[in-house]
Every structure is written in structure tokens, then in C-alpha cells.
Amino acid sequence: MQDDHDEPNSLVRESMRLFLATAFCLTLFALNSILCRAALVVWGMEPLQYTAMRGLSAAVMLALLCAVHIVRGLPGRGSVWKQAWKESSWAGSLFLFLYMICFSLAYMAMPSAAGTLVINISVQFGMMGWGMAHGMRLSKMQAAGLAMAFAGLVALLSPGLTAPPLISSLLMVVAGLSWGGYSVCGRGASSASLATAGNFFRCAVAGLATACVASVLESPAHPAAYACALAAGAVASAPGYVLWYVIVPRYSLTGSSVIQLSVPLITAVLAAFLLDEAITLRLALCSVPILGGICLALTARQKKERDS
């Protein structure tokens, strides 16, 4: 006979596993910024080399995950390789490459936490903008949340001694909008993990071309920089994205988006400890309306969808 306490204990264990997996995945996302800054600023790597190595190492890792059936194909639809290719698109891979190259260029001069904050709000604005262009109407609460977040972003980027560099900030905005475009391209995919693998496989073409250009235009970097770039692709990017797509069905669409708002905070803590980057008063104060506004807009969207 089953113990009456088994079911509650099982739910607690399952919740704890989900919490730990989510925390680990979000930390991997934050490490993308930390590893990029470490390679570019601490070890002197140049952005084309970093972008090429990150993209190619992610593609190799995803190929390995497909080979050992961690990324699996759907039954009756052919090989996992064929499915990954069909689930992806050249448009998606173009947005993915644009995100990676702008991400690298921006982090040459932008602090880790500020960069994560800017890319986060840019993704949300890009997705909301796409929705509005396709007939979505914002509620008053959604509009108020986005206005609050935008005001926080303007305050963060306004001229001042502690403001992030404007050009780097604009590059990070493009990186965020590109990630939003990449997400839109994958909306019709049957498997997000297969689409991710296929897009990185396609993106390897641009990665190889970038590596060739980098070998001519850029100087060799310190071995530690190459280690950071490899870790960013093979650990923080490829497995991180696959793990996220395993976890995300456990949350609502809005819930998963709100959870990702913790990434800038995790990045700020890691950057302070690992890169000795200061958490400025401007960054701390501007984070409140930016993250709070995005959270308000996302939860208002969930309420609107539930009521409709």
C-alpha cells in the first residue's frame, strides 16, 4: 500500500528539481555575458574570433547532442539531422548570427549587467512590436508597463559618467531585436530543440566565413580567451538552450518570460565577483522600472489572454 505521504513528497522533489534546473539554466544564460566580457576585455580577444568560435563550438556540441540522442527527432519523421534542418530556416540562422556578432561587438565596451539589461528589454520590445504589427492590441496595463521599461532604459542610457557607451548600447539593442526575430522565425517549429540545432548548423556557414575574415584582420588571442569562447558556445549556449526548451513547457508563456528577468540580476552578481565590475547606483535604480515594467507588461498580457 502506498504511503499517504509519498505523493506530497514526490511533488516537493519534483518542484525542487524544476527549481534547480531553472536556476542552472538561467545561470548559463548569464554566463554568456560573463564569458564574452572575460574573453574580450580580460584576455584581449577580438570580436570576430569570439563570434566565430562561439557559433562553431555551439554547432559542434549540438551535433554531438543529436548523435547521442539527447536532442531527439520526432517519431516517423526521418533522421534527427533531416528534422533539425527542416525545423530551422535561413532567416532564423541569419537572425541568430546577427545576434551573436552584435552581442560580441557591444561587449567590447559595455559592462556585463548593463548589456544583459538592454538586451532583455530589446527582446521584449521586439516581440511586442511584432505582435502589434500582426494585429495585437496592447491593454492599458501593457502600455503602462512598456512605457515604464522604456523610461528606465532612457534613464540608463542618458549621458553621464556611469552611462553605458551609446554605440555599444545600440549594438546590444540590435542584438536583442535580432534574438526576437530569431524567436519569431521559430514559432512554427514542432520542436524548439531541433530548430535550435538546425539554425546553429546553418549558422556554421557564417561562422566559418567569419573565422576566415578574423584570421586575416585580427591578431591571435590568449589561450584563455579561446577557452572562454569555446565554453560560451559548447556549454553556456548549446546545452543551455536545449535545457531551457525542456524546462519551459512546465511554465506558462508569460511565466517563462518573467523568470528570464532574473538573468540581468544573476549577471550583475557574477560580474561583480568574477570580473570586478561595479554595480553602479544608476544601474541599480534604472533596473527597477525596466524589469518592473517588463514584468507588468507580461503579466498584463497573461491576464488579457485569460479574460479573452
Coordinates of C-alpha atoms in Angstrom, one line a residue:
M1 CA 0.0 0.0 0.0
Q2 CA 1.3 3.4 -1.0
D3 CA 2.2 5.8 1.9
D4 CA -0.1 8.8 2.1
H5 CA 3.0 11.0 2.4
D6 CA 4.6 9.7 -0.9
E7 CA 2.6 11.9 -3.2
P8 CA 3.3 15.2 -1.4
N9 CA 7.0 14.3 -1.0
S10 CA 7.1 13.4 -4.7
L11 CA 5.7 16.8 -5.6
V12 CA 8.2 18.6 -3.4
R13 CA 11.1 16.6 -5.0
E14 CA 9.8 17.4 -8.5
S15 CA 9.4 21.1 -7.7
M16 CA 12.9 21.2 -6.3
R17 CA 14.3 19.5 -9.4
L18 CA 12.5 22.1 -11.6
F19 CA 13.8 24.9 -9.4
L20 CA 17.4 23.7 -9.6
A21 CA 17.2 23.0 -13.3
T22 CA 15.8 26.5 -13.9
A23 CA 18.4 28.2 -11.8
F24 CA 21.2 26.3 -13.5
C25 CA 19.8 27.2 -17.0
L26 CA 19.4 30.9 -16.1
T27 CA 23.0 30.9 -14.7
L28 CA 24.2 29.5 -18.1
F29 CA 22.4 32.4 -19.9
A30 CA 24.1 34.9 -17.5
L31 CA 27.5 33.2 -18.2
N32 CA 27.2 34.1 -21.9
S33 CA 27.7 37.7 -20.9
I34 CA 30.4 36.9 -18.4
L35 CA 32.4 34.7 -20.7
C36 CA 32.1 37.2 -23.6
R37 CA 33.4 40.1 -21.4
A38 CA 36.2 37.9 -20.0
A39 CA 37.4 36.9 -23.5
L40 CA 37.2 40.4 -25.0
V41 CA 38.2 42.6 -22.1
V42 CA 40.3 40.5 -19.7
W43 CA 42.1 38.3 -22.3
G44 CA 42.1 40.7 -25.3
M45 CA 40.2 38.6 -27.8
E46 CA 38.7 40.4 -30.8
P47 CA 35.0 40.2 -31.6
L48 CA 35.1 38.3 -35.0
Q49 CA 37.2 35.5 -33.5
Y50 CA 34.9 35.3 -30.5
T51 CA 31.7 35.2 -32.6
A52 CA 33.1 32.5 -34.9
M53 CA 34.3 30.3 -32.1
R54 CA 31.1 30.6 -30.0
G55 CA 28.9 29.8 -33.0
L56 CA 31.0 26.9 -34.3
S57 CA 31.5 25.3 -30.9
A58 CA 27.8 25.5 -30.2
A59 CA 27.1 23.8 -33.6
V60 CA 29.6 21.0 -32.8
M61 CA 28.1 20.5 -29.3
L62 CA 24.5 20.4 -30.8
A63 CA 25.7 17.9 -33.4
L64 CA 27.1 15.7 -30.5
L65 CA 23.8 16.1 -28.6
C66 CA 21.9 14.9 -31.7
A67 CA 24.3 12.0 -32.2
V68 CA 23.9 10.7 -28.6
H69 CA 20.1 11.2 -28.8
I70 CA 19.8 13.9 -26.1
V71 CA 18.3 16.1 -28.9
R72 CA 15.8 13.6 -30.4
G73 CA 13.8 13.6 -33.6
L74 CA 10.1 13.2 -33.6
P75 CA 8.9 9.6 -34.4
G76 CA 8.2 8.7 -38.0
R77 CA 9.7 11.9 -39.5
G78 CA 13.1 10.7 -40.6
S79 CA 16.6 11.2 -39.1
V80 CA 17.2 13.7 -36.4
W81 CA 19.6 15.6 -38.8
K82 CA 16.9 15.9 -41.5
Q83 CA 14.4 17.1 -39.0
A84 CA 16.8 19.6 -37.5
W85 CA 17.4 21.0 -40.9
K86 CA 13.7 21.2 -41.8
E87 CA 12.7 22.7 -38.5
S88 CA 15.2 25.6 -39.0
S89 CA 15.4 28.3 -41.6
W90 CA 18.0 30.5 -43.3
A91 CA 16.1 33.5 -41.9
G92 CA 16.4 32.2 -38.4
S93 CA 20.1 31.4 -38.8
L94 CA 20.7 34.9 -40.1
F95 CA 19.0 36.5 -37.1
L96 CA 21.0 34.1 -34.8
F97 CA 24.3 35.2 -36.4
L98 CA 23.3 38.9 -36.3
Y99 CA 22.5 38.5 -32.6
M100 CA 25.9 36.9 -31.9
I101 CA 28.0 39.4 -33.8
C102 CA 26.3 42.4 -32.3
F103 CA 26.5 40.8 -28.9
S104 CA 30.3 40.4 -29.2
L105 CA 30.8 43.9 -30.6
A106 CA 28.7 45.5 -27.9
Y107 CA 30.5 43.8 -25.1
M108 CA 33.9 45.3 -26.1
A109 CA 32.9 48.4 -24.1
M110 CA 29.7 47.6 -22.3
P111 CA 29.5 46.2 -18.7
S112 CA 28.0 42.7 -18.4
A113 CA 25.0 43.6 -16.3
A114 CA 24.0 46.7 -18.3
G115 CA 24.3 44.7 -21.5
T116 CA 22.0 42.0 -20.2
L117 CA 19.5 44.5 -19.1
V118 CA 19.5 46.3 -22.5
I119 CA 19.2 43.0 -24.5
N120 CA 16.4 41.8 -22.3
I121 CA 14.2 44.9 -22.8
S122 CA 15.0 44.9 -26.5
V123 CA 13.9 41.3 -26.9
Q124 CA 10.6 42.1 -25.2
F125 CA 10.0 45.3 -27.2
G126 CA 10.8 43.4 -30.4
M127 CA 8.3 40.6 -29.7
M128 CA 5.6 43.1 -28.6
G129 CA 6.3 45.1 -31.8
W130 CA 5.9 42.0 -33.9
G131 CA 2.7 41.2 -32.2
M132 CA 1.3 44.7 -32.7
A133 CA 2.3 44.6 -36.4
H134 CA 0.2 41.4 -36.7
G135 CA -3.0 42.8 -35.0
M136 CA -2.2 42.5 -31.3
R137 CA -3.6 45.4 -29.3
L138 CA -2.0 46.5 -26.0
S139 CA -4.1 46.9 -22.9
K140 CA -3.6 50.0 -20.8
M141 CA -1.6 47.9 -18.3
Q142 CA 0.7 46.5 -21.0
A143 CA 1.2 50.0 -22.5
A144 CA 2.0 51.4 -19.0
G145 CA 4.5 48.6 -18.3
L146 CA 6.3 49.1 -21.6
A147 CA 6.3 52.9 -21.1
M148 CA 7.9 52.3 -17.6
A149 CA 10.5 50.0 -19.0
F150 CA 11.3 52.4 -21.8
A151 CA 11.7 55.3 -19.4
G152 CA 14.1 53.2 -17.3
L153 CA 16.1 52.4 -20.5
V154 CA 16.3 56.1 -21.4
A155 CA 17.4 57.0 -17.9
L156 CA 20.1 54.2 -18.1
L157 CA 21.5 55.4 -21.4
S158 CA 21.2 59.2 -20.8
P159 CA 24.6 61.0 -20.9
G160 CA 26.6 60.8 -17.7
L161 CA 29.7 59.4 -16.2
T162 CA 28.2 56.0 -15.4
A163 CA 26.1 55.6 -18.6
P164 CA 27.0 52.7 -20.8
P165 CA 28.6 53.7 -24.2
L166 CA 25.9 54.7 -26.6
I167 CA 27.3 52.8 -29.7
S168 CA 27.7 49.6 -27.6
S169 CA 24.1 50.1 -26.2
L170 CA 22.7 50.5 -29.7
L171 CA 24.5 47.3 -30.9
M172 CA 23.0 45.5 -27.9
V173 CA 19.6 46.7 -28.9
V174 CA 20.1 45.3 -32.4
A175 CA 21.3 42.0 -30.7
G176 CA 18.1 41.9 -28.7
L177 CA 15.8 42.7 -31.7
S178 CA 17.7 40.0 -33.6
W179 CA 17.0 37.5 -30.9
G180 CA 13.4 38.5 -31.1
G181 CA 13.4 37.9 -34.8
Y182 CA 15.1 34.5 -34.3
S183 CA 12.3 33.6 -31.8
V184 CA 9.6 34.7 -34.3
C185 CA 11.2 32.6 -37.0
G186 CA 10.9 29.5 -34.8
R187 CA 7.3 30.0 -33.7
G188 CA 6.0 27.3 -36.1
A189 CA 8.6 24.7 -35.2
S190 CA 7.4 21.3 -33.9
S191 CA 10.5 21.0 -31.7
A192 CA 12.4 24.0 -30.4
S193 CA 15.4 21.9 -29.6
L194 CA 15.6 20.6 -33.2
A195 CA 15.1 24.1 -34.6
T196 CA 17.9 25.4 -32.4
A197 CA 20.2 22.7 -33.6
G198 CA 19.3 23.2 -37.2
N199 CA 19.7 27.0 -37.0
F200 CA 23.2 26.6 -35.5
F201 CA 24.1 24.1 -38.2
R202 CA 23.1 26.7 -40.8
C203 CA 24.8 29.5 -38.9
A204 CA 28.1 27.5 -39.1
V205 CA 28.4 28.7 -42.7
A206 CA 28.6 32.3 -41.5
G207 CA 30.8 31.2 -38.6
L208 CA 33.3 29.6 -41.0
A209 CA 33.3 32.8 -43.1
T210 CA 33.8 34.9 -40.0
A211 CA 36.7 32.8 -38.9
C212 CA 38.4 33.2 -42.2
V213 CA 38.0 37.0 -42.1
A214 CA 39.2 37.1 -38.4
S215 CA 42.3 35.1 -39.4
V216 CA 43.3 38.0 -41.7
L217 CA 42.1 41.0 -39.8
E218 CA 42.6 40.1 -36.2
S219 CA 45.6 39.0 -34.1
P220 CA 45.7 35.6 -32.2
A221 CA 44.3 35.8 -28.7
H222 CA 45.5 34.4 -25.4
P223 CA 44.6 30.7 -24.9
A224 CA 42.3 31.6 -22.0
A225 CA 40.2 33.7 -24.4
Y226 CA 39.7 30.7 -26.7
A227 CA 38.7 28.7 -23.7
C228 CA 36.1 31.3 -22.8
A229 CA 34.7 31.4 -26.4
L230 CA 34.5 27.6 -26.5
A231 CA 32.8 27.4 -23.2
A232 CA 30.3 30.1 -24.3
G233 CA 29.3 28.1 -27.3
A234 CA 29.7 24.5 -26.1
V235 CA 28.4 25.0 -22.5
A236 CA 26.5 28.2 -22.0
S237 CA 24.8 28.4 -25.4
A238 CA 24.1 24.9 -26.8
P239 CA 23.2 22.9 -23.7
G240 CA 21.7 26.0 -22.1
Y241 CA 19.2 26.5 -24.9
V242 CA 18.3 22.8 -25.1
L243 CA 17.8 22.6 -21.3
W244 CA 15.6 25.7 -21.5
Y245 CA 13.3 24.1 -24.1
V246 CA 12.9 21.1 -21.8
I247 CA 12.0 23.3 -18.8
V248 CA 9.9 25.9 -20.5
P249 CA 6.8 23.7 -21.1
R250 CA 6.5 23.4 -17.3
Y251 CA 5.7 27.2 -17.1
S252 CA 3.2 29.4 -18.8
L253 CA 4.4 31.5 -21.7
T254 CA 4.3 34.6 -19.5
G255 CA 5.8 32.8 -16.5
S256 CA 8.8 31.7 -18.5
S257 CA 9.3 35.2 -19.8
V258 CA 9.1 36.7 -16.3
I259 CA 11.5 34.1 -15.0
Q260 CA 14.1 35.3 -17.5
L261 CA 14.0 38.7 -16.0
S262 CA 16.3 37.3 -13.3
V263 CA 19.1 36.9 -15.8
P264 CA 20.3 40.6 -15.5
L265 CA 20.4 40.2 -11.7
I266 CA 22.4 37.0 -11.9
T267 CA 24.7 38.6 -14.4
A268 CA 25.3 41.6 -12.1
V269 CA 26.2 39.3 -9.2
L270 CA 28.5 37.1 -11.3
A271 CA 30.2 40.2 -12.9
A272 CA 30.9 41.7 -9.5
F273 CA 32.5 38.6 -8.2
L274 CA 34.3 37.3 -11.3
L275 CA 35.1 40.4 -13.3
D276 CA 35.2 43.0 -10.6
E277 CA 32.6 45.1 -12.3
A278 CA 30.9 47.7 -10.1
I279 CA 27.1 47.7 -9.7
T280 CA 26.5 51.4 -10.1
L281 CA 23.7 53.4 -8.5
R282 CA 22.4 54.3 -11.9
L283 CA 22.2 50.7 -13.0
A284 CA 20.5 49.7 -9.7
L285 CA 18.0 52.5 -9.9
C286 CA 17.2 52.0 -13.6
S287 CA 16.8 48.2 -13.2
V288 CA 13.7 48.7 -11.1
P289 CA 11.5 50.4 -13.7
I290 CA 13.0 48.4 -16.6
L291 CA 12.4 44.9 -15.0
G292 CA 9.3 46.0 -13.2
G293 CA 7.8 47.5 -16.4
I294 CA 8.5 44.3 -18.4
C295 CA 7.0 42.2 -15.7
L296 CA 3.9 44.4 -15.6
A297 CA 3.5 44.1 -19.4
L298 CA 4.0 40.4 -19.4
T299 CA 1.5 39.7 -16.6
A300 CA -1.0 42.1 -18.1
R301 CA -0.7 40.1 -21.4
Q302 CA -1.4 36.9 -19.5
K303 CA -4.5 38.4 -17.8
K304 CA -5.7 39.8 -21.2
E305 CA -5.3 36.3 -22.8
R306 CA -7.1 34.6 -19.9
D307 CA -10.0 37.0 -20.0
S308 CA -10.4 36.9 -23.8

